Coordinates of C-alpha atoms in Angstrom, one line a residue:
Chain D
M1 CA 174.4 -62.9 -231.3
G2 CA 172.4 -65.9 -231.8
Q3 CA 168.8 -65.5 -232.9
N4 CA 166.1 -68.1 -231.8
A5 CA 162.9 -69.1 -233.6
F6 CA 160.8 -66.4 -232.2
D7 CA 163.1 -63.6 -233.1
Q8 CA 163.5 -65.0 -236.6
K9 CA 159.7 -65.1 -236.9
K10 CA 159.3 -61.6 -235.5
N11 CA 161.8 -60.3 -238.1
A12 CA 160.1 -62.0 -241.0
I13 CA 156.7 -60.6 -239.9
L14 CA 157.9 -57.0 -239.4
E15 CA 159.6 -57.1 -242.8
E16 CA 156.3 -58.1 -244.3
I17 CA 154.4 -55.4 -242.4
N18 CA 157.0 -52.8 -243.6
S19 CA 157.5 -54.0 -247.1
T20 CA 154.0 -54.5 -248.5
D21 CA 150.7 -52.8 -247.9
L22 CA 148.6 -55.8 -248.8
D23 CA 146.9 -58.2 -246.7
L24 CA 144.1 -60.8 -247.3
S25 CA 141.1 -58.6 -246.2
P26 CA 138.8 -57.0 -248.9
K27 CA 140.4 -53.7 -248.0
G28 CA 143.8 -55.1 -248.7
T29 CA 145.9 -52.9 -246.4
I30 CA 146.6 -52.6 -242.7
D31 CA 144.1 -50.3 -241.1
E32 CA 145.4 -46.9 -240.0
L33 CA 143.7 -47.0 -236.6
C34 CA 145.7 -50.3 -235.9
L35 CA 149.2 -48.8 -236.7
P36 CA 150.0 -47.0 -233.4
I37 CA 149.0 -50.0 -231.2
M38 CA 150.8 -52.5 -233.5
K39 CA 154.0 -50.3 -233.5
L40 CA 153.8 -50.1 -229.6
I41 CA 153.4 -53.9 -229.3
N42 CA 156.1 -54.7 -231.8
S43 CA 158.4 -52.5 -229.7
H44 CA 158.4 -55.2 -227.0
R45 CA 161.0 -57.9 -227.6
D46 CA 158.6 -60.7 -226.7
M47 CA 155.7 -59.7 -228.9
V48 CA 154.8 -59.4 -232.6
T49 CA 151.4 -58.7 -234.1
T50 CA 150.3 -61.2 -236.7
S51 CA 146.8 -59.9 -237.9
S52 CA 144.5 -57.1 -237.1
C53 CA 141.3 -55.3 -238.1
S54 CA 140.5 -51.8 -236.6
G55 CA 136.7 -52.5 -236.8
R56 CA 134.4 -52.3 -239.8
L57 CA 130.9 -52.1 -241.1
S58 CA 130.2 -54.6 -243.8
V59 CA 127.1 -55.4 -245.8
F60 CA 127.4 -58.9 -247.2
V61 CA 125.3 -61.0 -249.6
E62 CA 125.5 -64.6 -248.7
G63 CA 126.5 -67.1 -251.3
N64 CA 124.5 -70.2 -252.4
K65 CA 124.2 -72.0 -249.1
V66 CA 122.9 -75.4 -250.3
H67 CA 126.1 -77.1 -250.9
N68 CA 126.6 -80.9 -250.5
K69 CA 123.2 -80.9 -248.9
T70 CA 124.3 -78.9 -245.9
V71 CA 123.0 -75.4 -245.3
K72 CA 125.4 -72.9 -243.7
V73 CA 123.9 -69.8 -242.4
G74 CA 126.1 -66.7 -242.5
G75 CA 128.8 -68.4 -244.4
K76 CA 130.4 -66.9 -247.6
G77 CA 129.4 -69.9 -249.7
D78 CA 129.5 -69.8 -253.5
G79 CA 129.1 -66.4 -255.0
G80 CA 128.7 -64.4 -251.8
K81 CA 129.9 -60.8 -252.1
W82 CA 130.4 -57.6 -250.2
L83 CA 128.1 -54.8 -251.1
F84 CA 129.7 -52.4 -248.9
V85 CA 132.7 -52.3 -246.5
T86 CA 134.2 -49.5 -244.6
H87 CA 136.7 -49.0 -241.7
N88 CA 136.0 -45.4 -241.6
Q89 CA 133.4 -43.9 -239.2
D90 CA 132.7 -41.0 -241.6
E91 CA 131.6 -43.3 -244.4
V92 CA 128.9 -45.0 -242.0
L93 CA 125.9 -42.5 -242.2
G94 CA 124.2 -42.6 -245.6
W95 CA 126.2 -45.5 -247.0
L96 CA 123.0 -46.9 -248.7
N97 CA 122.3 -43.6 -250.6
N98 CA 125.9 -43.4 -251.7
L99 CA 125.9 -47.0 -253.0
E100 CA 126.6 -47.2 -256.8
N101 CA 123.7 -48.9 -258.7
K102 CA 121.6 -48.6 -255.6
N103 CA 118.5 -48.8 -257.6
T104 CA 119.3 -51.9 -259.4
Y105 CA 120.5 -53.5 -256.0
F106 CA 117.6 -52.8 -253.9
Q107 CA 113.9 -53.0 -254.3
P108 CA 112.7 -52.2 -250.9
I109 CA 109.5 -54.1 -250.1
L110 CA 108.2 -52.9 -246.7
T111 CA 104.9 -54.7 -246.4
P112 CA 104.7 -57.5 -243.8
N113 CA 104.0 -60.1 -246.4
S114 CA 107.4 -59.9 -248.1
T115 CA 109.5 -62.6 -246.6
P116 CA 111.8 -65.2 -248.0
G117 CA 111.0 -69.0 -247.9
S118 CA 111.5 -70.6 -244.7
D119 CA 113.6 -73.6 -245.9
G120 CA 116.9 -72.0 -244.7
S121 CA 118.4 -71.8 -248.3
T122 CA 117.6 -68.2 -248.8
R123 CA 120.5 -65.9 -249.5
L124 CA 120.4 -63.1 -246.8
I125 CA 121.9 -59.7 -246.9
L126 CA 123.7 -59.3 -243.7
Y127 CA 124.5 -55.8 -242.0
K128 CA 127.6 -56.4 -239.7
Y129 CA 129.5 -54.3 -237.4
E130 CA 132.8 -56.1 -236.3
P131 CA 134.9 -54.4 -233.6
F132 CA 138.7 -54.2 -233.4
I133 CA 140.6 -57.6 -233.3
L134 CA 144.3 -58.2 -233.0
H135 CA 146.5 -61.3 -232.9
V136 CA 149.8 -61.1 -231.2
K137 CA 152.4 -63.7 -231.1
C138 CA 154.3 -63.9 -227.9
R139 CA 157.6 -65.5 -227.0
D140 CA 156.3 -67.5 -224.1
L141 CA 153.4 -68.0 -221.7
E142 CA 154.7 -65.3 -219.4
S143 CA 154.5 -62.6 -222.0
A144 CA 151.3 -63.9 -223.4
S145 CA 149.6 -63.9 -220.0
A146 CA 150.7 -60.4 -219.4
L147 CA 149.0 -59.2 -222.6
Y148 CA 146.0 -61.3 -222.1
N149 CA 145.5 -59.9 -218.6
V150 CA 145.8 -56.4 -219.6
A151 CA 143.4 -56.9 -222.5
M152 CA 140.8 -58.4 -220.2
S153 CA 141.1 -55.6 -217.8
C154 CA 140.4 -53.2 -220.6
G155 CA 137.0 -54.9 -221.4
F156 CA 138.2 -57.2 -224.3
R157 CA 136.5 -59.9 -222.6
E158 CA 136.6 -62.5 -225.4
S159 CA 140.3 -62.4 -225.5
G160 CA 142.2 -65.7 -225.2
I161 CA 145.6 -67.3 -225.6
G162 CA 145.8 -69.9 -228.4
S163 CA 148.5 -72.1 -230.0
N164 CA 152.1 -71.0 -230.0
F165 CA 151.3 -68.2 -227.4
I166 CA 149.3 -66.2 -230.0
V167 CA 146.9 -63.9 -228.0
A168 CA 143.7 -62.9 -229.6
I169 CA 142.4 -59.6 -228.3
R170 CA 138.6 -59.6 -228.9
I171 CA 135.6 -57.6 -227.6
N172 CA 132.0 -58.3 -228.0
I173 CA 130.4 -55.1 -229.4
K174 CA 129.1 -56.6 -232.6
L175 CA 126.0 -56.2 -234.8
D176 CA 124.9 -59.0 -237.0
V177 CA 121.5 -58.2 -238.6
P178 CA 119.7 -59.6 -241.6
I179 CA 118.5 -56.5 -243.6
G180 CA 117.4 -58.3 -246.9
Y181 CA 117.4 -61.3 -249.1
V182 CA 118.0 -62.3 -252.6
D183 CA 115.1 -63.1 -254.8
E184 CA 116.4 -66.2 -256.6
T185 CA 114.1 -66.0 -259.6
T186 CA 115.0 -62.3 -260.5
D187 CA 118.2 -61.9 -258.5
A188 CA 116.9 -58.7 -257.0
Y189 CA 118.1 -57.6 -253.6
N190 CA 115.0 -57.1 -251.4
L191 CA 115.0 -55.2 -248.2
L192 CA 113.3 -56.9 -245.1
V193 CA 113.3 -53.7 -243.1
P194 CA 112.1 -50.2 -243.5
L195 CA 114.9 -47.8 -244.8
T196 CA 114.6 -45.8 -241.4
Y197 CA 115.6 -49.1 -239.7
I198 CA 118.8 -49.1 -241.7
E199 CA 119.4 -45.5 -240.6
L200 CA 118.9 -46.6 -237.1
L201 CA 121.5 -49.4 -237.6
D202 CA 123.9 -46.8 -239.1
Q203 CA 123.5 -44.6 -236.0
L204 CA 124.2 -47.6 -233.7
T205 CA 127.2 -48.4 -235.9
F206 CA 128.4 -44.8 -235.8
V207 CA 128.5 -45.0 -231.9
K208 CA 130.1 -48.4 -231.9
F209 CA 133.0 -47.0 -234.1
E210 CA 133.3 -44.4 -231.5
D211 CA 133.3 -46.7 -228.5
N212 CA 135.8 -48.9 -230.5
A213 CA 138.3 -46.2 -230.9
K214 CA 138.0 -45.3 -227.3
K215 CA 138.6 -49.0 -226.3
I216 CA 141.7 -49.2 -228.5
Q217 CA 143.1 -46.0 -227.1
Y218 CA 142.5 -47.3 -223.6
L219 CA 144.2 -50.5 -224.5
Y220 CA 147.2 -48.7 -225.9
N221 CA 147.7 -46.7 -222.7
K222 CA 147.3 -49.7 -220.6
I223 CA 149.9 -51.8 -222.6
E224 CA 152.2 -48.8 -222.5
N225 CA 152.0 -48.3 -218.8
E226 CA 151.7 -51.8 -217.6
I227 CA 153.8 -53.8 -220.1
I228 CA 156.2 -51.5 -222.2
N229 CA 157.0 -49.1 -219.4
H230 CA 157.2 -51.5 -216.7
P231 CA 160.9 -52.0 -216.2
I232 CA 160.9 -54.7 -213.5
Q233 CA 158.8 -57.0 -215.5
N234 CA 160.7 -56.2 -218.8
V235 CA 164.1 -56.7 -217.2
A236 CA 162.9 -60.0 -215.5
T237 CA 161.5 -61.3 -218.7
T238 CA 164.7 -60.3 -220.7
Q239 CA 167.1 -61.8 -218.3
K240 CA 165.3 -65.0 -218.1
K241 CA 165.0 -65.4 -221.9
E242 CA 168.7 -64.6 -222.7
V243 CA 170.3 -67.9 -222.9
E244 CA 173.9 -67.4 -223.8
T245 CA 175.3 -69.8 -226.4
K246 CA 179.1 -70.7 -226.3
E247 CA 179.7 -68.5 -229.3
D248 CA 178.0 -65.6 -227.6
R249 CA 180.1 -66.3 -224.4
R250 CA 183.3 -66.4 -226.5
I251 CA 182.4 -63.0 -228.0
R252 CA 181.3 -61.5 -224.7
K253 CA 184.5 -62.6 -223.1
R254 CA 186.7 -61.3 -225.9
K255 CA 184.9 -57.9 -225.8
E256 CA 185.3 -57.8 -222.0
G257 CA 189.0 -58.6 -222.4
L258 CA 189.5 -55.8 -224.9
E259 CA 187.5 -53.4 -222.7
R260 CA 189.9 -54.2 -219.8
Q261 CA 192.9 -53.7 -222.1
R262 CA 191.5 -50.4 -223.3
R263 CA 190.8 -49.1 -219.7
A264 CA 194.1 -50.3 -218.5
L265 CA 195.8 -48.4 -221.4
E266 CA 193.8 -45.3 -220.7
E267 CA 194.7 -45.4 -217.1
K268 CA 198.4 -45.8 -218.0
L269 CA 198.2 -42.9 -220.3
L270 CA 196.2 -40.8 -217.8
K271 CA 199.0 -41.5 -215.2
Q272 CA 201.7 -40.5 -217.6
D273 CA 199.6 -37.3 -218.4
T274 CA 199.0 -36.6 -214.7
A275 CA 202.7 -37.3 -214.0
N276 CA 203.7 -34.9 -216.8
I277 CA 201.3 -32.2 -215.4
V278 CA 202.5 -32.7 -211.9
Chain U
M1 CA 147.2 -89.6 -201.1
G2 CA 148.0 -85.9 -201.1
Q3 CA 145.6 -83.6 -202.9
N4 CA 146.9 -80.5 -204.6
A5 CA 145.2 -77.1 -205.3
F6 CA 143.6 -78.1 -208.5
D7 CA 142.1 -81.3 -207.1
Q8 CA 140.7 -79.4 -204.1
K9 CA 139.1 -76.8 -206.5
K10 CA 137.8 -79.6 -208.9
N11 CA 136.1 -81.4 -205.9
A12 CA 134.5 -78.2 -204.6
I13 CA 133.1 -77.4 -208.1
L14 CA 131.8 -80.8 -208.6
E15 CA 130.1 -80.8 -205.2
E16 CA 128.4 -77.6 -206.0
I17 CA 127.4 -78.9 -209.5
N18 CA 125.9 -82.0 -207.9
S19 CA 124.3 -80.4 -204.8
T20 CA 122.5 -77.4 -206.3
D21 CA 120.5 -76.7 -209.5
L22 CA 121.0 -73.1 -209.1
D23 CA 123.4 -70.8 -211.0
L24 CA 123.4 -67.1 -211.8
S25 CA 121.6 -67.1 -215.2
P26 CA 118.1 -65.9 -215.5
K27 CA 117.1 -69.5 -216.0
G28 CA 118.8 -70.5 -212.8
T29 CA 119.7 -74.1 -213.7
I30 CA 122.4 -75.9 -215.7
D31 CA 121.1 -76.4 -219.2
E32 CA 120.3 -80.0 -220.0
L33 CA 122.1 -80.0 -223.3
C34 CA 125.4 -79.2 -221.5
L35 CA 125.2 -82.0 -219.0
P36 CA 126.7 -84.9 -221.1
I37 CA 129.7 -82.9 -222.3
M38 CA 130.3 -81.4 -218.8
K39 CA 130.2 -85.0 -217.4
L40 CA 132.6 -86.2 -220.2
I41 CA 135.1 -83.4 -219.5
N42 CA 134.9 -83.8 -215.7
S43 CA 135.7 -87.5 -216.1
H44 CA 139.2 -86.1 -217.1
R45 CA 141.5 -85.9 -214.0
D46 CA 143.0 -82.6 -215.4
M47 CA 139.8 -80.8 -216.2
V48 CA 136.7 -79.3 -214.6
T49 CA 133.9 -77.2 -216.0
T50 CA 133.2 -73.9 -214.4
S51 CA 130.4 -72.4 -216.3
S52 CA 128.3 -73.2 -219.2
C53 CA 125.3 -72.1 -221.4
S54 CA 123.9 -74.5 -224.0
G55 CA 122.8 -71.7 -226.3
R56 CA 119.7 -69.4 -225.9
L57 CA 117.4 -66.9 -227.5
S58 CA 116.8 -63.8 -225.4
V59 CA 114.7 -60.7 -225.9
F60 CA 116.1 -58.0 -223.8
V61 CA 115.0 -54.5 -223.0
E62 CA 117.8 -52.2 -222.3
G63 CA 118.0 -50.3 -219.0
N64 CA 118.5 -46.6 -218.6
K65 CA 121.7 -46.0 -220.6
V66 CA 122.6 -42.6 -219.5
H67 CA 124.5 -43.1 -216.5
N68 CA 127.3 -40.8 -215.1
K69 CA 127.2 -39.1 -218.6
T70 CA 128.3 -42.3 -220.4
V71 CA 126.1 -44.0 -222.8
K72 CA 126.4 -47.8 -223.0
V73 CA 124.8 -49.5 -225.9
G74 CA 123.6 -53.1 -225.2
G75 CA 124.4 -52.9 -221.5
K76 CA 122.0 -54.1 -218.9
G77 CA 122.0 -50.7 -217.3
D78 CA 119.3 -49.5 -214.8
G79 CA 116.0 -51.2 -215.2
G80 CA 116.9 -53.5 -218.0
K81 CA 115.0 -56.7 -218.2
W82 CA 114.4 -59.9 -220.1
L83 CA 111.1 -60.2 -222.0
F84 CA 111.8 -63.7 -223.1
V85 CA 114.5 -66.3 -222.6
T86 CA 114.6 -69.9 -223.8
H87 CA 117.2 -72.5 -224.0
N88 CA 114.7 -74.8 -225.8
Q89 CA 114.5 -74.9 -229.6
D90 CA 110.8 -75.8 -229.4
E91 CA 109.9 -72.6 -227.7
V92 CA 111.4 -70.4 -230.5
L93 CA 108.8 -70.3 -233.1
G94 CA 105.8 -68.1 -232.1
W95 CA 107.4 -66.9 -228.8
L96 CA 105.9 -63.4 -229.6
N97 CA 102.4 -64.8 -229.8
N98 CA 102.8 -66.9 -226.7
L99 CA 104.1 -63.8 -224.7
E100 CA 102.0 -63.0 -221.7
N101 CA 100.5 -59.5 -221.8
K102 CA 101.7 -59.2 -225.4
N103 CA 99.3 -56.4 -226.1
T104 CA 100.4 -54.3 -223.3
Y105 CA 104.0 -54.9 -224.2
F106 CA 104.1 -54.3 -227.9
Q107 CA 102.5 -51.7 -230.0
P108 CA 103.8 -52.5 -233.4
I109 CA 104.4 -49.5 -235.5
L110 CA 105.4 -50.5 -239.1
T111 CA 105.6 -47.2 -240.8
P112 CA 109.1 -46.1 -241.9
N113 CA 108.6 -42.9 -239.8
S114 CA 108.6 -44.7 -236.6
T115 CA 112.1 -44.4 -235.2
P116 CA 113.5 -43.4 -231.9
G117 CA 115.7 -40.3 -231.3
S118 CA 119.3 -40.6 -232.5
D119 CA 121.2 -39.3 -229.5
G120 CA 122.1 -42.8 -228.4
S121 CA 120.0 -42.8 -225.2
T122 CA 117.1 -44.7 -226.5
R123 CA 116.5 -48.0 -224.8
L124 CA 116.4 -50.7 -227.4
I125 CA 114.7 -54.0 -227.4
L126 CA 117.3 -56.5 -228.5
Y127 CA 116.7 -59.9 -230.0
K128 CA 119.7 -62.1 -229.3
Y129 CA 120.8 -65.5 -230.2
E130 CA 123.8 -66.7 -228.2
P131 CA 125.5 -70.0 -228.8
F132 CA 126.9 -72.7 -226.7
I133 CA 129.7 -71.5 -224.4
L134 CA 131.7 -73.5 -221.8
H135 CA 134.5 -72.7 -219.5
V136 CA 136.8 -75.4 -218.3
K137 CA 139.5 -75.0 -215.7
C138 CA 142.5 -77.2 -216.5
R139 CA 145.3 -78.5 -214.4
D140 CA 148.2 -77.0 -216.6
L141 CA 149.1 -75.6 -220.0
E142 CA 149.4 -79.0 -221.5
S143 CA 145.8 -80.1 -220.7
A144 CA 144.5 -76.6 -221.6
S145 CA 146.2 -76.6 -225.0
A146 CA 144.9 -80.1 -225.7
L147 CA 141.4 -78.9 -225.1
Y148 CA 141.8 -75.7 -226.9
N149 CA 143.2 -77.4 -230.0
V150 CA 140.3 -79.8 -230.0
A151 CA 137.7 -77.0 -229.7
M152 CA 139.4 -75.1 -232.5
S153 CA 139.3 -78.1 -234.7
C154 CA 135.6 -78.4 -234.2
G155 CA 134.9 -74.8 -235.4
F156 CA 134.8 -73.2 -232.1
R157 CA 137.1 -70.6 -233.5
E158 CA 136.7 -67.9 -230.8
S159 CA 138.0 -70.2 -228.1
G160 CA 141.0 -69.3 -226.0
I161 CA 143.1 -70.1 -222.9
G162 CA 142.8 -67.5 -220.1
S163 CA 144.1 -67.0 -216.6
N164 CA 144.8 -70.1 -214.5
F165 CA 144.5 -72.3 -217.5
I166 CA 140.7 -71.8 -217.9
V167 CA 139.8 -72.6 -221.6
A168 CA 136.8 -70.7 -222.9
I169 CA 135.2 -72.7 -225.7
R170 CA 133.3 -70.2 -227.9
I171 CA 131.8 -70.1 -231.5
N172 CA 130.6 -67.1 -233.5
I173 CA 127.1 -68.0 -234.6
K174 CA 125.4 -65.1 -232.9
L175 CA 122.5 -62.9 -233.8
D176 CA 122.2 -59.5 -232.3
V177 CA 119.3 -57.5 -233.7
P178 CA 117.5 -54.4 -232.4
I179 CA 113.8 -55.1 -232.9
G180 CA 112.1 -52.3 -231.0
Y181 CA 112.5 -49.4 -228.6
V182 CA 110.9 -48.0 -225.5
D183 CA 108.9 -44.9 -225.8
E184 CA 110.1 -42.9 -222.8
T185 CA 106.9 -40.8 -222.6
T186 CA 104.4 -43.7 -222.6
D187 CA 106.8 -46.6 -221.6
A188 CA 105.3 -48.5 -224.5
Y189 CA 107.5 -51.0 -226.5
N190 CA 107.4 -50.1 -230.0
L191 CA 108.5 -52.4 -232.8
L192 CA 111.0 -51.1 -235.4
V193 CA 110.6 -54.0 -237.8
P194 CA 107.6 -55.9 -239.4
L195 CA 106.1 -58.9 -237.4
T196 CA 107.2 -61.0 -240.4
Y197 CA 110.7 -59.9 -239.9
I198 CA 110.6 -61.3 -236.3
E199 CA 109.2 -64.5 -237.7
L200 CA 112.2 -64.7 -240.0
L201 CA 114.6 -64.1 -237.1
D202 CA 112.8 -67.0 -235.3
Q203 CA 113.5 -69.3 -238.3
L204 CA 117.1 -68.3 -238.4
T205 CA 117.3 -68.9 -234.6
F206 CA 115.6 -72.3 -235.0
V207 CA 118.3 -73.3 -237.5
K208 CA 121.0 -71.9 -235.2
F209 CA 119.7 -74.1 -232.4
E210 CA 120.1 -77.0 -234.7
D211 CA 123.6 -76.1 -235.8
N212 CA 124.6 -75.4 -232.2
A213 CA 123.4 -78.8 -231.0
K214 CA 125.3 -80.5 -233.8
K215 CA 128.5 -78.6 -233.0
I216 CA 128.1 -79.7 -229.3
Q217 CA 127.8 -83.3 -230.3
Y218 CA 130.7 -83.0 -232.6
L219 CA 132.8 -81.5 -229.9
Y220 CA 131.6 -84.2 -227.5
N221 CA 132.8 -86.9 -229.9
K222 CA 136.2 -85.2 -230.6
I223 CA 137.0 -84.7 -226.9
E224 CA 136.0 -88.3 -226.2
N225 CA 138.2 -89.7 -229.0
E226 CA 141.1 -87.4 -228.8
I227 CA 141.4 -86.6 -225.1
I228 CA 139.5 -89.0 -223.0
N229 CA 140.1 -92.2 -225.0
H230 CA 143.7 -91.3 -225.8
P231 CA 145.7 -93.5 -223.4
I232 CA 149.2 -92.3 -224.4
Q233 CA 148.5 -88.7 -223.9
N234 CA 146.4 -89.4 -220.7
V235 CA 149.1 -91.6 -219.1
A236 CA 151.9 -89.2 -220.0
T237 CA 149.9 -86.3 -218.4
T238 CA 149.1 -88.4 -215.4
Q239 CA 152.7 -89.5 -214.7
K240 CA 154.0 -86.1 -215.1
K241 CA 151.5 -84.5 -212.7
E242 CA 151.9 -87.0 -209.9
V243 CA 154.3 -85.5 -207.5
E244 CA 154.8 -87.9 -204.7
T245 CA 155.0 -86.5 -201.2
K246 CA 157.1 -88.0 -198.5
E247 CA 154.2 -89.5 -196.9
D248 CA 152.9 -91.0 -200.2
R249 CA 156.4 -92.5 -200.8
R250 CA 156.3 -94.0 -197.2
I251 CA 152.9 -95.5 -197.8
R252 CA 153.9 -96.8 -201.3
K253 CA 157.2 -98.3 -200.1
R254 CA 155.3 -99.9 -197.3
K255 CA 152.7 -101.3 -199.7
E256 CA 155.3 -102.6 -202.0
G257 CA 157.2 -104.3 -199.1
L258 CA 154.1 -106.0 -198.0
E259 CA 153.4 -107.1 -201.6
R260 CA 156.8 -108.5 -201.9
Q261 CA 156.3 -110.4 -198.5
R262 CA 153.0 -111.7 -199.8
R263 CA 154.5 -112.9 -203.1
A264 CA 157.4 -114.6 -201.4
L265 CA 155.1 -116.3 -199.0
E266 CA 152.8 -117.4 -201.9
E267 CA 155.8 -118.8 -203.7
K268 CA 157.0 -120.6 -200.6
L269 CA 153.5 -122.1 -200.2
L270 CA 153.3 -122.9 -203.8
K271 CA 156.7 -124.7 -203.7
Q272 CA 155.5 -126.7 -200.7
D273 CA 152.3 -127.6 -202.5
T274 CA 154.1 -128.6 -205.6
A275 CA 156.6 -130.5 -203.5
N276 CA 153.7 -132.3 -201.9
I277 CA 152.1 -133.0 -205.2
V278 CA 155.3 -134.2 -206.7

């Protein structure tokens, strides 16, 4: 049977997902929480997942932001680095205490006078919670719209269809908080907030991990009920997509011919048997 | 000439934009910074803007979050309210000092022991910067894709096409920071961070307002150059969309006939004139 561009791409992506555990994120593997919903979506003949993150807490030190005279807030810049990243809710509370070399990293300064310069070039330490995100390449507008609509109905209100019918499934339950800055003279990491404030952020993040997991499960159920187990829509999509090539038709006709011959032969043999019995 | 559903909708929306200054945001009017790009987009026959925000700083007190036994972090809830909202960069620095009744609102507590309970029901005071967002209803996938691609190329990386070819133009330069909480016994608003930290947030927001305005201008220029002043694409789109009704065809044929008659008459007169001159 002929294979079109989408099917080829889908097979290549699935091979990659199955053959390697590496991706481009700092973690380097596909998040466990994503696997069931990825598997579900990939079971649909018109969809294939292309990238995913199950949700994560990250603490990031901005790089050198003055570059070609432009200042970029929140960018990775030169020399930016992650202090801490986790996709695991259980690693959220107390991450700061568990941090290796904590004492060399942080010199908490809690008085109101301790603030970085206001010229915009200060390298900030950012505390970020980023929720689940999933990209799914779909065969056509019909399948992309179906997935988009289900995602929106589950509260993933920042979803959208992009180029080549790639659906981005996104939700807005972020945190993005500067918690410290780099003292450029000593390279020390100084806190801008009380330690108890970071504990509060951790509590909020802990709850967000929970909300996020619930949302993924809700999305899983809706995709299963409204797209995967929706025979009418699936059949309609399938029938419409199957454009039979000449070669396919030749093979089908030959199979049908052989099937007819086989049945005729069976009937003949059956009649003989019946005749013998009678 | 006949008018299809998109044109009817577009006219209705434009009438609303022109006739009233009110919308559903706390501000209640269309942001000035949005008007040029809205006007530009609405000059395209296949596009109409449906909602917009130019970017804003807001300080929001969460409502009562325990509702039907579900806790919703960051939601408006019952009794949530805005302490401060501005779309104007010039109102960012010093907003806290300019706040009416500041002393009754805030009772800054800067010691590390001052934190709310950790059961998730605490009403937080959230400091938010939300960048420019624009929704544009397009006539078809072709025009929606053109706008989507331009937006993505300008760094509006969270853009997407939604239902009915509505393009959401979005960028991720947010801030979302809890700065205080409501003491439920006294109804006092307690700060969780030093006042200097809020001043730092104000500085970051000030820069974000600037980045945001630059991004809008960049987007404006690209839409103008690559969509509005792109005759080939525009003509192609226009020709394809124009489905001629029977009545349109009758009128066109009659016009063409009259035009032929007029030209024939002119030629005849011209020949007579020429003959007379010669």
